[in-house]
């Protein structure tokens, strides 16, 4: 695998090492290092639904295990992984990693995993990615709708739930995969705005709604709502390598339709202006 002193060879990323999540590890204290000023401004987040119920928790855990298994055995997941392991995509990931050995994963906007299946399937995908690829580091998750029960299940599955609402504004200080299926455009825009420098954008990959489709909406339908909420999304298009994923099975369509990998490749001196629309 990758060492800390050399660029990673895409071939090395292909090594599939199953890394099991550290179950039940309590890591709520390990907050991400976000800017001091933002930290002062942001209040700690606590779930609105604070109820604890061991039965509900165990039912949800069971549902999650079933979901992970269903996804792992699916044609969709096989196709998804094979796509990641193509030389083209591995080269993109390798460029983001540079000399680092791990890429952390930040999951925003997962939704309620207790109430709906698409969020469960999306979380299962994030967990399987980490279990399968040994160059994926810790998973941090945040969605303001999460309940205390959901937080406990997420932690039992090895995820760290943020205790601050970053509003999607995490800077990619280190290589980071932002896993944001079907989020609102404004969340992608906040993220891009916070990383609006070549060295930060080059250190991240964003898995989420197709930016191409946002652009299409603007061009075809003159959708002014998209223009207003997605200025950075639309402006970064020309520096983006967008790779759509394939939704091969109908029963997984709702969870994974119209999602793409977005890789950014910018020269250090590039003039990152917002395009006028
Ligand atoms: C359209 S829903 C998508 C939910 C789920 N991913 C799905 O496909 O069904 C967008 C989600 O983003 C969440 N969200 C809103 N603001 C957020 C924030 N500041 N940080 C993280 N998630 C946020 C919402 O609570 C909501 O669950």
Coordinates of C-alpha atoms and ligand atoms in Angstrom, one line a residue:
X1 CA 0.0 0.0 0.0
X2 CA 0.9 3.6 -0.1
X3 CA 3.7 4.9 2.1
X4 CA 3.9 8.4 3.4
X5 CA 6.9 9.3 1.3
X6 CA 5.8 8.7 -2.3
X7 CA 2.9 9.3 -4.6
X8 CA 0.5 6.4 -4.6
X9 CA 0.6 4.1 -7.7
X10 CA -3.0 3.5 -8.9
X11 CA -2.2 -0.2 -9.0
X12 CA -1.6 -0.2 -5.3
X13 CA -5.0 1.3 -4.6
X14 CA -6.4 -1.9 -6.2
X15 CA -5.4 -4.0 -3.2
X16 CA -8.6 -4.9 -1.5
X17 CA -8.0 -5.1 2.2
X18 CA -11.1 -5.6 4.3
X19 CA -10.9 -3.1 7.1
X20 CA -13.6 -3.8 9.7
X21 CA -15.2 -0.8 11.4
X22 CA -14.3 -0.2 15.0
X23 CA -17.6 -1.1 16.4
X24 CA -19.1 0.9 19.2
X25 CA -16.1 3.2 19.4
X26 CA -17.1 6.4 21.1
X27 CA -15.5 9.2 19.3
X28 CA -17.9 12.1 19.8
X29 CA -15.1 14.1 21.4
X30 CA -12.9 14.0 18.3
X31 CA -14.3 17.0 16.5
X32 CA -12.9 18.0 13.2
X33 CA -10.5 20.9 13.2
X34 CA -12.5 23.6 11.7
X35 CA -11.5 27.2 11.8
X36 CA -11.5 28.7 15.2
X37 CA -13.8 31.6 14.3
X38 CA -16.4 29.2 12.8
X39 CA -16.2 27.1 15.9
X40 CA -17.0 30.1 18.1
X41 CA -19.9 30.9 15.9
X42 CA -21.3 27.4 15.7
X43 CA -23.3 26.1 18.5
X44 CA -23.0 22.4 19.4
X45 CA -25.6 20.3 17.7
X46 CA -27.8 17.9 19.7
X47 CA -30.5 15.7 18.1
X48 CA -34.0 17.1 18.4
X49 CA -35.3 13.6 19.2
X50 CA -33.3 12.6 22.3
X51 CA -35.3 9.5 23.1
X52 CA -33.4 6.3 23.9
X53 CA -35.0 3.0 23.3
X54 CA -32.8 -0.2 23.2
X55 CA -35.5 -2.1 21.2
X56 CA -35.7 0.6 18.5
X57 CA -31.9 0.8 18.4
X58 CA -31.5 -2.9 18.0
X59 CA -34.2 -3.0 15.3
X60 CA -32.4 -0.3 13.4
X61 CA -29.1 -2.0 13.7
X62 CA -30.6 -5.2 12.3
X63 CA -32.1 -3.2 9.4
X64 CA -28.7 -1.7 8.7
X65 CA -27.0 -5.1 8.7
X66 CA -29.6 -6.4 6.2
X67 CA -29.2 -3.4 4.0
X68 CA -25.4 -3.7 4.0
X69 CA -25.6 -7.3 3.0
X70 CA -28.2 -6.6 0.3
X71 CA -26.0 -3.9 -1.2
X72 CA -22.8 -5.9 -0.9
X73 CA -24.4 -8.8 -2.9
X74 CA -25.9 -6.5 -5.5
X75 CA -24.9 -6.1 -9.1
X76 CA -25.0 -2.4 -8.4
X77 CA -22.2 -2.6 -5.9
X78 CA -20.1 -4.8 -8.1
X79 CA -20.4 -2.4 -10.9
X80 CA -19.8 0.6 -8.6
X81 CA -16.5 -1.0 -7.3
X82 CA -15.3 -2.0 -10.7
X83 CA -15.8 1.6 -11.8
X84 CA -13.6 2.9 -8.9
X85 CA -11.0 0.3 -9.8
X86 CA -10.6 1.4 -13.4
X87 CA -7.2 3.1 -14.2
X88 CA -8.9 6.4 -14.9
X89 CA -10.7 6.7 -11.6
X90 CA -7.8 5.2 -9.6
X91 CA -5.5 7.9 -11.1
X92 CA -7.9 10.6 -9.9
X93 CA -8.0 9.1 -6.3
X94 CA -4.2 8.7 -6.3
X95 CA -3.7 12.3 -7.3
X96 CA -5.9 13.4 -4.4
X97 CA -4.0 11.2 -1.9
X98 CA -0.6 12.4 -3.0
X99 CA 1.8 11.2 -0.3
X100 CA -1.0 10.6 2.2
X101 CA -2.1 7.0 3.0
X102 CA -5.7 7.6 4.0
X103 CA -8.5 9.6 2.6
X104 CA -11.1 10.6 5.2
X105 CA -14.7 10.4 4.4
X106 CA -17.2 13.1 5.3
X107 CA -20.9 12.2 4.9
X108 CA -23.3 15.1 4.8
X109 CA -27.1 15.0 4.3
X110 CA -27.6 11.2 4.7
X111 CA -31.2 11.7 5.9
X112 CA -33.1 9.7 8.5
X113 CA -31.8 6.1 8.4
X114 CA -34.6 5.0 10.7
X115 CA -37.4 6.4 8.6
X116 CA -36.3 5.7 5.0
X117 CA -34.5 3.0 2.9
X118 CA -32.6 5.3 0.5
X119 CA -30.5 6.8 3.4
X120 CA -29.9 3.3 4.8
X121 CA -28.7 2.1 1.4
X122 CA -26.5 5.3 1.0
X123 CA -25.0 4.8 4.4
X124 CA -24.4 1.1 3.6
X125 CA -22.5 2.2 0.5
X126 CA -20.3 4.5 2.5
X127 CA -19.6 1.7 5.0
X128 CA -18.8 -0.8 2.3
X129 CA -16.5 1.6 0.5
X130 CA -14.5 1.9 3.8
X131 CA -14.6 -1.9 4.5
X132 CA -13.4 -2.7 1.0
X133 CA -10.7 0.0 0.2
X134 CA -8.0 0.2 2.8
X135 CA -7.0 3.7 1.8
X136 CA -10.3 5.1 3.1
X137 CA -9.9 6.5 6.6
X138 CA -12.5 7.4 9.3
X139 CA -16.1 8.2 8.4
X140 CA -17.6 11.3 9.8
X141 CA -21.4 11.9 9.4
X142 CA -23.7 14.8 9.9
X143 CA -27.3 15.5 9.2
X144 CA -29.4 17.8 11.4
X145 CA -32.4 15.3 11.2
X146 CA -30.5 12.5 13.0
X147 CA -32.1 11.3 16.2
X148 CA -30.2 10.1 19.3
X149 CA -31.1 6.5 18.4
X150 CA -29.7 7.0 14.8
X151 CA -26.5 8.6 16.3
X152 CA -26.0 5.6 18.5
X153 CA -26.4 3.1 15.6
X154 CA -24.1 5.2 13.4
X155 CA -21.4 5.1 16.1
X156 CA -21.9 1.4 16.6
X157 CA -21.3 1.0 12.9
X158 CA -17.9 2.8 13.3
X159 CA -18.9 6.3 12.2
X160 CA -18.2 9.4 14.1
X161 CA -21.2 11.8 14.2
X162 CA -20.2 15.4 14.2
X163 CA -21.5 17.5 17.1
X164 CA -21.4 20.7 15.2
X165 CA -23.4 21.7 12.1
X166 CA -20.7 22.8 9.7
X167 CA -23.3 23.8 7.1
X168 CA -21.1 21.8 4.7
X169 CA -18.2 24.1 5.1
X170 CA -15.4 21.7 5.9
X171 CA -12.1 22.6 4.3
X172 CA -10.2 19.8 2.7
X173 CA -7.0 20.3 4.7
X174 CA -6.2 16.7 4.1
X175 CA -7.4 14.3 1.3
X176 CA -11.2 14.1 1.8
X177 CA -14.0 12.2 0.1
X178 CA -17.3 14.1 0.5
X179 CA -20.1 11.7 0.3
X180 CA -23.3 13.7 -0.2
X181 CA -26.0 11.7 -2.1
X182 CA -29.0 13.8 -3.1
X183 CA -28.2 16.9 -1.0
X184 CA -29.6 20.3 -1.6
X185 CA -27.6 22.4 -4.1
X186 CA -26.8 24.9 -1.4
X187 CA -24.9 22.3 0.6
X188 CA -22.6 21.5 -2.4
X189 CA -22.2 25.2 -2.9
X190 CA -21.2 25.9 0.7
X191 CA -18.7 23.2 0.5
X192 CA -17.2 24.5 -2.8
X193 CA -17.1 28.1 -1.5
X194 CA -15.2 27.0 1.7
X195 CA -12.7 25.2 -0.6
X196 CA -12.5 27.9 -3.3
X197 CA -8.7 27.5 -3.8
X198 CA -6.9 25.1 -6.2
X199 CA -4.9 23.4 -3.4
X200 CA -8.1 22.6 -1.4
X201 CA -10.3 21.6 -4.4
X202 CA -7.5 19.3 -5.7
X203 CA -7.5 17.5 -2.3
X204 CA -11.1 16.5 -2.4
X205 CA -13.5 14.4 -4.4
X206 CA -17.3 14.9 -4.2
X207 CA -19.8 12.1 -4.6
X208 CA -23.2 13.7 -5.0
X209 CA -25.8 15.0 -7.4
X210 CA -24.6 15.5 -11.0
X211 CA -23.2 19.0 -11.5
X212 CA -23.8 18.5 -15.2
X213 CA -27.5 18.2 -14.5
X214 CA -27.5 21.4 -12.5
X215 CA -25.9 23.1 -15.5
X216 CA -28.4 21.5 -17.8
X217 CA -31.3 22.9 -15.8
X218 CA -29.9 26.3 -16.0
X219 CA -29.1 26.2 -19.7
X220 CA -32.3 24.4 -20.8
X221 CA -34.9 25.7 -18.3
X222 CA -33.3 29.0 -17.3
X223 CA -33.8 27.8 -13.7
X224 CA -33.0 30.9 -11.6
X225 CA -33.3 29.0 -8.3
X226 CA -30.4 26.8 -9.3
X227 CA -28.4 29.8 -10.5
X228 CA -28.8 31.5 -7.1
X229 CA -28.1 28.6 -4.9
X230 CA -25.4 26.9 -7.0
X231 CA -23.0 29.6 -8.2
X232 CA -19.9 27.7 -7.2
X233 CA -21.3 24.5 -8.5
X234 CA -21.9 26.0 -11.9
X235 CA -18.5 27.9 -11.9
X236 CA -16.4 24.8 -11.1
X237 CA -17.9 22.8 -13.9
X238 CA -15.1 23.7 -16.3
X239 CA -12.5 22.3 -13.9
X240 CA -14.4 19.2 -13.1
X241 CA -14.0 15.6 -14.3
X242 CA -17.5 14.3 -13.7
X243 CA -18.0 10.5 -13.7
X244 CA -21.6 9.3 -13.4
X245 CA -22.2 6.1 -11.6
X246 CA -24.5 3.4 -13.1
X247 CA -27.8 2.5 -11.4
X248 CA -28.0 -1.0 -12.7
X249 CA -30.9 -2.3 -10.6
X250 CA -34.4 -0.8 -10.4
X251 CA -34.8 -1.4 -6.6
X252 CA -31.8 0.7 -5.9
X253 CA -32.7 3.5 -8.3
X254 CA -34.3 5.8 -5.6
X255 CA -31.1 5.7 -3.5
X256 CA -28.5 6.1 -6.2
X257 CA -30.0 7.8 -9.3
X258 CA -28.2 10.7 -11.0
X259 CA -25.1 10.5 -8.7
X260 CA -21.6 11.3 -9.9
X261 CA -18.0 11.4 -8.8
X262 CA -16.6 14.9 -9.2
X263 CA -12.9 15.3 -9.3
X264 CA -11.2 18.7 -9.6
X265 CA -7.9 19.4 -11.3
X266 CA -6.7 23.0 -11.1
X267 CA -3.4 24.6 -11.8
X268 CA -2.1 26.4 -8.7
X269 CA -2.3 29.8 -10.4
X270 CA -5.8 29.4 -11.9
X271 CA -8.1 32.4 -11.6
X272 CA -11.1 30.9 -9.9
X273 CA -13.8 33.4 -10.8
X274 CA -17.5 32.9 -10.4
X275 CA -19.0 32.8 -13.8
X276 CA -21.7 35.4 -14.5
X277 CA -25.0 33.7 -15.5
Ligands
LIG1 C1 -32.9 15.9 0.0 S1 -32.4 15.2 1.5 C2 -31.5 13.8 1.0 C3 -31.6 12.7 2.1 C4 -31.0 11.4 1.6 N1 -29.6 11.5 1.2 C5 -31.8 10.8 0.5 O1 -31.3 10.7 -0.7 O2 -32.9 10.4 0.7 C6 -31.2 16.3 2.0 C7 -30.6 16.1 3.4 O3 -29.7 17.1 3.7 C8 -29.8 17.3 5.1 N2 -29.1 18.6 5.5 C9 -29.6 19.9 5.5 N3 -28.7 20.7 6.0 C10 -27.6 20.0 6.3 C11 -26.3 20.4 6.8 N4 -26.1 21.6 7.2 N5 -25.4 19.4 7.0 C12 -25.7 18.1 6.6 N6 -26.9 17.7 6.1 C13 -27.8 18.7 5.9 C14 -31.3 17.4 5.3 O4 -31.6 17.2 6.7 C15 -31.7 16.2 4.5 O5 -31.8 15.0 5.2

